[in-house]
Amino acid sequence: MFEIDERRLDRWERRAEWPLTGLAAVFLAAYAWQVLDDRSTPGLHGALEVALWLVWLVFAVDYAVRLTLAVDKRRFFTAHLFDLFAVLLPAVRQLRVLRLLTVLKVLNRRFAGRVRQRVGVYVAAVTVMVGACASLAVLDAERHHPDATITTFGDAAWWTLTTITTVGYGDRYPVTWEGRLVAALLMVGGIALLGVITGTIASWLVERLSGVEGSVAEAERATLAELRLVKAELAALRAELEHRPGV
Amino acid sequence: MFEIDERRLDRWERRAEWPLTGLAAVFLAAYAWQVLDDRSTPGLHGALEVALWLVWLVFAVDYAVRLTLAVDKRRFFTAHLFDLFAVLLPAVRQLRVLRLLTVLKVLNRRFAGRVRQRVGVYVAAVTVMVGACASLAVLDAERHHPDATITTFGDAAWWTLTTITTVGYGDRYPVTWEGRLVAALLMVGGIALLGVITGTIASWLVERLSGVEGSVAEAERATLAELRLVKAELAALRAELEHRPGV
Amino acid sequence: MFEIDERRLDRWERRAEWPLTGLAAVFLAAYAWQVLDDRSTPGLHGALEVALWLVWLVFAVDYAVRLTLAVDKRRFFTAHLFDLFAVLLPAVRQLRVLRLLTVLKVLNRRFAGRVRQRVGVYVAAVTVMVGACASLAVLDAERHHPDATITTFGDAAWWTLTTITTVGYGDRYPVTWEGRLVAALLMVGGIALLGVITGTIASWLVERLSGVEGSVAEAERATLAELRLVKAELAALRAELEHRPGV
Amino acid sequence: MFEIDERRLDRWERRAEWPLTGLAAVFLAAYAWQVLDDRSTPGLHGALEVALWLVWLVFAVDYAVRLTLAVDKRRFFTAHLFDLFAVLLPAVRQLRVLRLLTVLKVLNRRFAGRVRQRVGVYVAAVTVMVGACASLAVLDAERHHPDATITTFGDAAWWTLTTITTVGYGDRYPVTWEGRLVAALLMVGGIALLGVITGTIASWLVERLSGVEGSVAEAERATLAELRLVKAELAALRAELEHRPGV
């Protein structure tokens, strides 16, 4: 009984994976369109809004179905707390930028399978994706504020770049609390991501320049392998001594 | 004689721990109330001020009692220099923000027992606590200065975020010397704390993405364990050779 | 047939190396002259422009020749994608600052042979070269914009310094999209480079002050060498036991 | 002949050490007085100027004497290039802030002997000393410029703090090229120093919180020691086998 049910949850998640990825891409496109094409007719704007809410609804239904299918509901609940917040919080109009987090998560899962083998490429791609979403979100939040300094996508992208690198000239900065929320998420997440990139470039530079072929971790693994050979050798020696008739 | 006295100091510290933690929480709450509710009646403001001074007095008495109970007074004095400054400096009206350091220290000790097992969660919680205290302190220092750019708690929290991440847009910055003292403490302490967080996120990302299961430290420990097995094997081999009648 | 052709590519690259290095130096000098001496007569300005375009043409011809000489054209194409962009993109007038990337690459290859042995000196020299090129490029892009804050080489150099160290005061910052493109390249590349420098200085300081003679990597290598001696010892022991007549 | 001469250089350096340290302290005090007490009478100002030049002269004479005493003059010249610059450059009025570098170097050598055992304390002390000198130098350079934003020692210290931590609000920044030269030196040197401090705090935090007693380096040393015991054990075993009469 137990086994069958968890298998049903697994099957649902496997089947829903592709449609949800597609919907995440649709959501991102519709959101980008709505934010970038600010002067669209009310009809088009309304249609995009409906599309965004429909995608949200599908994600909400997906969460409900998974919770229903799970046998150990308490464990599912605590393990997928982030999913719950991602469904509940965007229901508040002001926090709809948080829906982008779910979209990023779904797209990331799809994308990870392909390029995970090359960490550098993968992290760079994720950073570009995070940066693009942060630019859209901050533009959406700031655009219509009277004191805003971020009013075009170019401004937003430039602001994202100066923030993620911690340069922070201060020629552009968010003034609304929604924009500052986006900034807070970008700072904590983006600085870590860019830290990985510059750290990778830096250690690659040092290794290549100093002619060091392997890292400490590799040397450590070589030591361990060597040690296991020594142990096997010793065991063989002992076995030989024990079974020799002449001794 | 020696033993008995140091035991008395220990017993005092163990007994005073819980009341002092409670008082630290009271101090933080009263300080936050006084700073955030700026338009309170003079009566309420005065009552909060009295409460703050009473807590200070209890901490001062605690220091005096501990110094009296200690047998090796010179050693206690040098080992608890920070406690002395935390008692003496806030007596100057301008430096009362420094009392927050003592409060943070006491609350931190209580809090550490619970979540120390998970470094990431613990550091994040401490960072939030430090950030909240710095925001309160800088707001308290800046608010009434004519050139101040930090006049609400939202501004103060935003300033703390841009400072702790070293982004520093420059749309908000302290202009009083008290505010700059808070900034100096936040910069040195907060940057280290956030460095731990982004460093943890970055190394977690790299490890997870590159499929490395263990760290260098773990591999090192495995090597050491393996090596001890080899040594034991060798010792057994030697013992066997020595006690064999046939050899 | 195969072998002969790849040999022809190699021979071309070896022969073209010195002339291309010379041309890269000429390009850099002409570009610097054109940017710094803004009030030159139209005749001189035109002559420099022609010189820049001629150098570009030689680089384009070099790429075409190499592609023709290569046998496995697909592999050459994917392995030298950067070279293709460096040839195609500067054909657009707005992107001519990108030509500096090729120049940097060629000069770097020449320069690397000499001082590669001392990582610190090498990285410092590359950083200065990158900084000088970024200053020239941003000055070229910004100078004639009405809102520009970077209008002299001194301003540009100062902006480069505050950007590369992520200090970012915000007294100088690019406002054109070309200038921001230069800033983006400088941030990603320059921060990694300066990270290597400050990291090297920092670890040198720590090592020198704490009196630690060797690093973890050296200790690891010593362990591995020791372990190989142990293995050889064991093998000798086993061989001895096997060939002894008395056993 | 050779030996005697190099011994004379050594003897001179040992004898000159204390007087030069004293002179460096005098220079720092006179420089600080001159910069901080801007409204002093012309007579006092002139007296301080003479004192500064006299100290400079003593350092120049010291360099000349050491060059004369050295036998291998070429090697002395290249090994002490920094000393030469520190003597020649401040002769230009505009570059006298560079004399502070010599002072820092001499004071540092004295100071190092005492607290080198505790890296953290030492680096913190050096950072404070560098910060104080940079504040004095930038104040000296900026103070009388019409567009200056750094006009008091408080401003200068605050600017130093925001620069060294790379926060860079941009409320204060140097506008003269001398001030920017000080900023460049502070950025490269100071960021590395503060990197050591925050890095030390961060790794101390992580180690203390995660309950890890030793570092990787210590584990590595333990492994090596263990391995040497294993090797000794093996050698003993082999020796025993060879010299046994019964085998």
mmCIF file of N, CA and C in Angstrom, chain C residues 131-229:
data_model
loop_
_atom_site.group_PDB
_atom_site.id
_atom_site.type_symbol
_atom_site.label_atom_id
_atom_site.label_comp_id
_atom_site.label_asym_id
_atom_site.label_seq_id
_atom_site.Cartn_x
_atom_site.Cartn_y
_atom_site.Cartn_z
ATOM 1 N N GLY C 131 43.706 47.357 -17.427
ATOM 2 C CA GLY C 131 43.228 48.633 -16.915
ATOM 3 C C GLY C 131 43.464 49.767 -17.896
ATOM 4 N N ALA C 132 44.655 49.803 -18.508
ATOM 5 C CA ALA C 132 44.962 50.868 -19.474
ATOM 6 C C ALA C 132 44.032 50.777 -20.683
ATOM 7 N N CYS C 133 43.809 49.566 -21.202
ATOM 8 C CA CYS C 133 42.919 49.400 -22.351
ATOM 9 C C CYS C 133 41.492 49.791 -22.001
ATOM 10 N N ALA C 134 41.015 49.379 -20.804
ATOM 11 C CA ALA C 134 39.656 49.721 -20.391
ATOM 12 C C ALA C 134 39.508 51.235 -20.256
ATOM 13 N N SER C 135 40.548 51.904 -19.723
ATOM 14 C CA SER C 135 40.490 53.363 -19.582
ATOM 15 C C SER C 135 40.370 54.027 -20.950
ATOM 16 N N LEU C 136 41.216 53.579 -21.909
ATOM 17 C CA LEU C 136 41.158 54.134 -23.263
ATOM 18 C C LEU C 136 39.772 53.912 -23.869
ATOM 19 N N ALA C 137 39.264 52.679 -23.751
ATOM 20 C CA ALA C 137 38.008 52.326 -24.399
ATOM 21 C C ALA C 137 36.841 53.108 -23.810
ATOM 22 N N VAL C 138 36.808 53.245 -22.469
ATOM 23 C CA VAL C 138 35.684 53.951 -21.858
ATOM 24 C C VAL C 138 35.762 55.445 -22.178
ATOM 25 N N LEU C 139 36.975 55.989 -22.260
ATOM 26 C CA LEU C 139 37.138 57.396 -22.625
ATOM 27 C C LEU C 139 36.639 57.631 -24.046
ATOM 28 N N ASP C 140 36.996 56.707 -24.952
ATOM 29 C CA ASP C 140 36.563 56.773 -26.343
ATOM 30 C C ASP C 140 35.037 56.762 -26.444
ATOM 31 N N ALA C 141 34.414 55.906 -25.596
ATOM 32 C CA ALA C 141 32.961 55.740 -25.679
ATOM 33 C C ALA C 141 32.213 56.911 -25.049
ATOM 34 N N GLU C 142 32.741 57.466 -23.950
ATOM 35 C CA GLU C 142 31.994 58.425 -23.150
ATOM 36 C C GLU C 142 32.192 59.882 -23.579
ATOM 37 N N ARG C 143 33.450 60.206 -23.887
ATOM 38 C CA ARG C 143 33.911 61.578 -24.067
ATOM 39 C C ARG C 143 32.892 62.582 -24.626
ATOM 40 N N HIS C 144 32.219 62.227 -25.726
ATOM 41 C CA HIS C 144 31.387 63.238 -26.396
ATOM 42 C C HIS C 144 29.923 63.171 -26.016
ATOM 43 N N HIS C 145 29.563 62.385 -24.996
ATOM 44 C CA HIS C 145 28.176 62.312 -24.561
ATOM 45 C C HIS C 145 27.879 63.518 -23.665
ATOM 46 N N PRO C 146 26.710 64.169 -23.850
ATOM 47 C CA PRO C 146 26.438 65.379 -23.046
ATOM 48 C C PRO C 146 26.427 65.148 -21.536
ATOM 49 N N ASP C 147 25.949 63.967 -21.071
ATOM 50 C CA ASP C 147 25.878 63.728 -19.619
ATOM 51 C C ASP C 147 27.123 63.039 -19.067
ATOM 52 N N ALA C 148 28.161 62.893 -19.892
ATOM 53 C CA ALA C 148 29.317 62.089 -19.491
ATOM 54 C C ALA C 148 30.006 62.680 -18.268
ATOM 55 N N THR C 149 30.470 61.789 -17.370
ATOM 56 C CA THR C 149 31.282 62.226 -16.227
ATOM 57 C C THR C 149 32.746 61.843 -16.451
ATOM 58 N N ILE C 150 33.019 61.075 -17.502
ATOM 59 C CA ILE C 150 34.382 60.644 -17.804
ATOM 60 C C ILE C 150 34.808 61.347 -19.085
ATOM 61 N N THR C 151 35.607 62.414 -18.950
ATOM 62 C CA THR C 151 35.947 63.204 -20.126
ATOM 63 C C THR C 151 37.453 63.384 -20.323
ATOM 64 N N THR C 152 38.275 62.968 -19.359
ATOM 65 C CA THR C 152 39.730 63.016 -19.545
ATOM 66 C C THR C 152 40.303 61.639 -19.234
ATOM 67 N N PHE C 153 41.571 61.403 -19.635
ATOM 68 C CA PHE C 153 42.172 60.106 -19.360
ATOM 69 C C PHE C 153 42.349 59.895 -17.858
ATOM 70 N N GLY C 154 42.609 60.993 -17.137
ATOM 71 C CA GLY C 154 42.729 60.892 -15.681
ATOM 72 C C GLY C 154 41.429 60.383 -15.066
ATOM 73 N N ASP C 155 40.295 60.962 -15.482
ATOM 74 C CA ASP C 155 38.991 60.485 -15.012
ATOM 75 C C ASP C 155 38.804 59.012 -15.325
ATOM 76 N N ALA C 156 39.158 58.621 -16.583
ATOM 77 C CA ALA C 156 38.943 57.240 -17.015
ATOM 78 C C ALA C 156 39.777 56.274 -16.182
ATOM 79 N N ALA C 157 41.040 56.645 -15.907
ATOM 80 C CA ALA C 157 41.915 55.777 -15.115
ATOM 81 C C ALA C 157 41.382 55.646 -13.687
ATOM 82 N N TRP C 158 40.930 56.786 -13.125
ATOM 83 C CA TRP C 158 40.355 56.786 -11.782
ATOM 84 C C TRP C 158 39.094 55.912 -11.737
ATOM 85 N N TRP C 159 38.232 56.027 -12.749
ATOM 86 C CA TRP C 159 37.027 55.195 -12.832
ATOM 87 C C TRP C 159 37.420 53.716 -12.895
ATOM 88 N N THR C 160 38.426 53.390 -13.714
ATOM 89 C CA THR C 160 38.869 51.995 -13.825
ATOM 90 C C THR C 160 39.317 51.458 -12.477
ATOM 91 N N LEU C 161 40.081 52.285 -11.741
ATOM 92 C CA LEU C 161 40.567 51.848 -10.427
ATOM 93 C C LEU C 161 39.413 51.599 -9.458
ATOM 94 N N THR C 162 38.451 52.534 -9.391
ATOM 95 C CA THR C 162 37.349 52.354 -8.437
ATOM 96 C C THR C 162 36.449 51.191 -8.850
ATOM 97 N N THR C 163 36.411 50.877 -10.156
ATOM 98 C CA THR C 163 35.562 49.766 -10.610
ATOM 99 C C THR C 163 36.214 48.421 -10.337
ATOM 100 N N ILE C 164 37.508 48.324 -10.681
ATOM 101 C CA ILE C 164 38.221 47.047 -10.585
ATOM 102 C C ILE C 164 38.355 46.600 -9.129
ATOM 103 N N THR C 165 38.378 47.572 -8.199
ATOM 104 C CA THR C 165 38.465 47.217 -6.782
ATOM 105 C C THR C 165 37.076 47.065 -6.162
ATOM 106 N N THR C 166 36.008 47.233 -6.971
ATOM 107 C CA THR C 166 34.596 47.191 -6.524
ATOM 108 C C THR C 166 34.277 48.248 -5.478
ATOM 109 N N VAL C 167 35.122 49.283 -5.335
ATOM 110 C CA VAL C 167 34.791 50.354 -4.395
ATOM 111 C C VAL C 167 33.599 51.147 -4.945
ATOM 112 N N GLY C 168 33.691 51.583 -6.214
ATOM 113 C CA GLY C 168 32.558 52.230 -6.878
ATOM 114 C C GLY C 168 31.969 53.423 -6.164
ATOM 115 N N TYR C 169 32.749 54.522 -6.011
ATOM 116 C CA TYR C 169 32.212 55.696 -5.345
ATOM 117 C C TYR C 169 30.976 56.233 -6.058
ATOM 118 N N GLY C 170 30.996 56.194 -7.391
ATOM 119 C CA GLY C 170 29.877 56.744 -8.136
ATOM 120 C C GLY C 170 30.089 58.198 -8.522
ATOM 121 N N ASP C 171 31.308 58.740 -8.329
ATOM 122 C CA ASP C 171 31.581 60.096 -8.805
ATOM 123 C C ASP C 171 31.811 60.088 -10.315
ATOM 124 N N ARG C 172 32.236 58.965 -10.841
ATOM 125 C CA ARG C 172 32.425 58.772 -12.277
ATOM 126 C C ARG C 172 31.786 57.448 -12.644
ATOM 127 N N TYR C 173 30.985 57.416 -13.722
ATOM 128 C CA TYR C 173 30.413 56.156 -14.193
ATOM 129 C C TYR C 173 29.981 56.340 -15.641
ATOM 130 N N PRO C 174 30.018 55.265 -16.448
ATOM 131 C CA PRO C 174 29.652 55.387 -17.857
ATOM 132 C C PRO C 174 28.140 55.578 -18.015
ATOM 133 N N VAL C 175 27.749 56.337 -19.024
ATOM 134 C CA VAL C 175 26.327 56.551 -19.282
ATOM 135 C C VAL C 175 25.911 56.026 -20.658
ATOM 136 N N THR C 176 26.873 55.808 -21.573
ATOM 137 C CA THR C 176 26.524 55.260 -22.891
ATOM 138 C C THR C 176 26.529 53.741 -22.812
ATOM 139 N N TRP C 177 25.837 53.084 -23.750
ATOM 140 C CA TRP C 177 25.812 51.619 -23.659
ATOM 141 C C TRP C 177 27.142 51.017 -24.061
ATOM 142 N N GLU C 178 27.922 51.729 -24.912
ATOM 143 C CA GLU C 178 29.263 51.228 -25.216
ATOM 144 C C GLU C 178 30.150 51.243 -23.967
ATOM 145 N N GLY C 179 30.072 52.366 -23.231
ATOM 146 C CA GLY C 179 30.854 52.479 -21.999
ATOM 147 C C GLY C 179 30.457 51.411 -20.994
ATOM 148 N N ARG C 180 29.147 51.113 -20.930
ATOM 149 C CA ARG C 180 28.676 50.099 -19.986
ATOM 150 C C ARG C 180 29.118 48.704 -20.406
ATOM 151 N N LEU C 181 29.254 48.488 -21.736
ATOM 152 C CA LEU C 181 29.784 47.208 -22.218
ATOM 153 C C LEU C 181 31.236 47.038 -21.755
ATOM 154 N N VAL C 182 32.019 48.116 -21.908
ATOM 155 C CA VAL C 182 33.403 48.085 -21.412
ATOM 156 C C VAL C 182 33.411 47.802 -19.914
ATOM 157 N N ALA C 183 32.501 48.475 -19.177
ATOM 158 C CA ALA C 183 32.418 48.280 -17.721
ATOM 159 C C ALA C 183 32.112 46.824 -17.385
ATOM 160 N N ALA C 184 31.171 46.205 -18.133
ATOM 161 C CA ALA C 184 30.795 44.816 -17.857
ATOM 162 C C ALA C 184 31.995 43.902 -18.040
ATOM 163 N N LEU C 185 32.747 44.074 -19.147
ATOM 164 C CA LEU C 185 33.929 43.239 -19.395
ATOM 165 C C LEU C 185 34.976 43.470 -18.306
ATOM 166 N N LEU C 186 35.183 44.750 -17.948
ATOM 167 C CA LEU C 186 36.172 45.081 -16.919
ATOM 168 C C LEU C 186 35.795 44.468 -15.577
ATOM 169 N N MET C 187 34.493 44.510 -15.241
ATOM 170 C CA MET C 187 34.062 43.993 -13.933
ATOM 171 C C MET C 187 34.334 42.499 -13.832
ATOM 172 N N VAL C 188 33.884 41.739 -14.842
ATOM 173 C CA VAL C 188 34.038 40.282 -14.765
ATOM 174 C C VAL C 188 35.517 39.900 -14.822
ATOM 175 N N GLY C 189 36.258 40.479 -15.782
ATOM 176 C CA GLY C 189 37.669 40.120 -15.926
ATOM 177 C C GLY C 189 38.549 40.728 -14.864
ATOM 178 N N GLY C 190 38.358 42.030 -14.647
ATOM 179 C CA GLY C 190 39.259 42.764 -13.764
ATOM 180 C C GLY C 190 39.136 42.349 -12.310
ATOM 181 N N ILE C 191 37.903 42.067 -11.866
ATOM 182 C CA ILE C 191 37.716 41.690 -10.467
ATOM 183 C C ILE C 191 38.403 40.354 -10.196
ATOM 184 N N ALA C 192 38.336 39.435 -11.162
ATOM 185 C CA ALA C 192 39.031 38.156 -11.004
ATOM 186 C C ALA C 192 40.538 38.383 -10.928
ATOM 187 N N LEU C 193 41.061 39.232 -11.823
ATOM 188 C CA LEU C 193 42.496 39.528 -11.833
ATOM 189 C C LEU C 193 42.942 40.140 -10.505
ATOM 190 N N LEU C 194 42.201 41.172 -10.045
ATOM 191 C CA LEU C 194 42.583 41.816 -8.798
ATOM 192 C C LEU C 194 42.388 40.873 -7.621
ATOM 193 N N GLY C 195 41.403 39.965 -7.750
ATOM 194 C CA GLY C 195 41.226 38.940 -6.718
ATOM 195 C C GLY C 195 42.468 38.088 -6.578
ATOM 196 N N VAL C 196 43.081 37.745 -7.714
ATOM 197 C CA VAL C 196 44.326 36.977 -7.670
ATOM 198 C C VAL C 196 45.404 37.779 -6.940
ATOM 199 N N ILE C 197 45.504 39.086 -7.259
ATOM 200 C CA ILE C 197 46.558 39.910 -6.652
ATOM 201 C C ILE C 197 46.351 40.049 -5.154
ATOM 202 N N THR C 198 45.132 40.491 -4.735
ATOM 203 C CA THR C 198 44.923 40.675 -3.294
ATOM 204 C C THR C 198 44.991 39.336 -2.563
ATOM 205 N N GLY C 199 44.506 38.276 -3.206
ATOM 206 C CA GLY C 199 44.600 36.949 -2.595
ATOM 207 C C GLY C 199 46.051 36.531 -2.404
ATOM 208 N N THR C 200 46.885 36.809 -3.428
ATOM 209 C CA THR C 200 48.300 36.460 -3.327
ATOM 210 C C THR C 200 48.962 37.250 -2.207
ATOM 211 N N ILE C 201 48.683 38.580 -2.168
ATOM 212 C CA ILE C 201 49.254 39.414 -1.111
ATOM 213 C C ILE C 201 48.802 38.907 0.253
ATOM 214 N N ALA C 202 47.499 38.603 0.368
ATOM 215 C CA ALA C 202 46.946 38.186 1.663
ATOM 216 C C ALA C 202 47.577 36.875 2.132
ATOM 217 N N SER C 203 47.661 35.871 1.228
ATOM 218 C CA SER C 203 48.199 34.580 1.668
ATOM 219 C C SER C 203 49.701 34.702 1.933
ATOM 220 N N TRP C 204 50.368 35.605 1.193
ATOM 221 C CA TRP C 204 51.797 35.845 1.424
ATOM 222 C C TRP C 204 51.982 36.448 2.811
ATOM 223 N N LEU C 205 51.102 37.409 3.152
ATOM 224 C CA LEU C 205 51.151 38.037 4.471
ATOM 225 C C LEU C 205 50.964 37.009 5.568
ATOM 226 N N VAL C 206 49.893 36.178 5.415
ATOM 227 C CA VAL C 206 49.572 35.197 6.459
ATOM 228 C C VAL C 206 50.719 34.210 6.619
ATOM 229 N N GLU C 207 51.235 33.697 5.484
ATOM 230 C CA GLU C 207 52.313 32.719 5.549
ATOM 231 C C GLU C 207 53.549 33.307 6.202
ATOM 232 N N ARG C 208 53.901 34.552 5.782
ATOM 233 C CA ARG C 208 55.112 35.149 6.299
ATOM 234 C C ARG C 208 55.000 35.453 7.775
ATOM 235 N N LEU C 209 53.797 35.912 8.185
ATOM 236 C CA LEU C 209 53.618 36.299 9.575
ATOM 237 C C LEU C 209 53.522 35.097 10.493
ATOM 238 N N SER C 210 52.813 34.066 10.039
ATOM 239 C CA SER C 210 52.610 32.925 10.934
ATOM 240 C C SER C 210 53.775 31.950 10.875
ATOM 241 N N GLY C 211 54.784 32.265 10.063
ATOM 242 C CA GLY C 211 55.968 31.418 10.033
ATOM 243 C C GLY C 211 55.737 30.040 9.447
ATOM 244 N N VAL C 212 54.624 29.855 8.733
ATOM 245 C CA VAL C 212 54.374 28.574 8.082
ATOM 246 C C VAL C 212 55.251 28.507 6.833
ATOM 247 N N GLU C 213 56.092 27.485 6.761
ATOM 248 C CA GLU C 213 56.998 27.421 5.607
ATOM 249 C C GLU C 213 56.308 26.876 4.361
ATOM 250 N N GLY C 214 55.542 25.790 4.505
ATOM 251 C CA GLY C 214 54.953 25.179 3.323
ATOM 252 C C GLY C 214 53.441 25.259 3.349
ATOM 253 N N SER C 215 52.823 25.001 2.251
ATOM 254 C CA SER C 215 51.383 25.023 2.154
ATOM 255 C C SER C 215 50.849 23.599 2.294
ATOM 256 N N VAL C 216 49.521 23.481 2.306
ATOM 257 C CA VAL C 216 48.881 22.173 2.378
ATOM 258 C C VAL C 216 49.287 21.332 1.176
ATOM 259 N N ALA C 217 49.322 21.962 0.002
ATOM 260 C CA ALA C 217 49.634 21.219 -1.214
ATOM 261 C C ALA C 217 51.015 20.570 -1.120
ATOM 262 N N GLU C 218 51.981 21.306 -0.542
ATOM 263 C CA GLU C 218 53.327 20.748 -0.402
ATOM 264 C C GLU C 218 53.339 19.568 0.557
ATOM 265 N N ALA C 219 52.637 19.712 1.701
ATOM 266 C CA ALA C 219 52.551 18.636 2.680
ATOM 267 C C ALA C 219 51.943 17.402 2.032
ATOM 268 N N GLU C 220 50.904 17.631 1.207
ATOM 269 C CA GLU C 220 50.236 16.537 0.514
ATOM 270 C C GLU C 220 51.207 15.796 -0.390
ATOM 271 N N ARG C 221 52.018 16.559 -1.124
ATOM 272 C CA ARG C 221 52.970 15.942 -2.034
ATOM 273 C C ARG C 221 54.016 15.135 -1.248
ATOM 274 N N ALA C 222 54.441 15.661 -0.084
ATOM 275 C CA ALA C 222 55.396 14.940 0.764
ATOM 276 C C ALA C 222 54.797 13.620 1.218
ATOM 277 N N THR C 223 53.515 13.636 1.617
ATOM 278 C CA THR C 223 52.833 12.418 2.053
ATOM 279 C C THR C 223 52.840 11.379 0.946
ATOM 280 N N LEU C 224 52.498 11.815 -0.264
ATOM 281 C CA LEU C 224 52.415 10.898 -1.398
ATOM 282 C C LEU C 224 53.780 10.265 -1.676
ATOM 283 N N ALA C 225 54.835 11.069 -1.636
ATOM 284 C CA ALA C 225 56.179 10.562 -1.898
ATOM 285 C C ALA C 225 56.566 9.526 -0.845
ATOM 286 N N GLU C 226 56.257 9.852 0.418
ATOM 287 C CA GLU C 226 56.554 8.956 1.543
ATOM 288 C C GLU C 226 55.838 7.621 1.342
ATOM 289 N N LEU C 227 54.579 7.711 0.919
ATOM 290 C CA LEU C 227 53.753 6.532 0.741
ATOM 291 C C LEU C 227 54.325 5.618 -0.333
ATOM 292 N N ARG C 228 54.871 6.210 -1.377
ATOM 293 C CA ARG C 228 55.444 5.406 -2.455
ATOM 294 C C ARG C 228 56.684 4.660 -1.967
ATOM 295 N N LEU C 229 57.447 5.307 -1.064
ATOM 296 C CA LEU C 229 58.596 4.629 -0.458
ATOM 297 C C LEU C 229 58.119 3.420 0.334
#
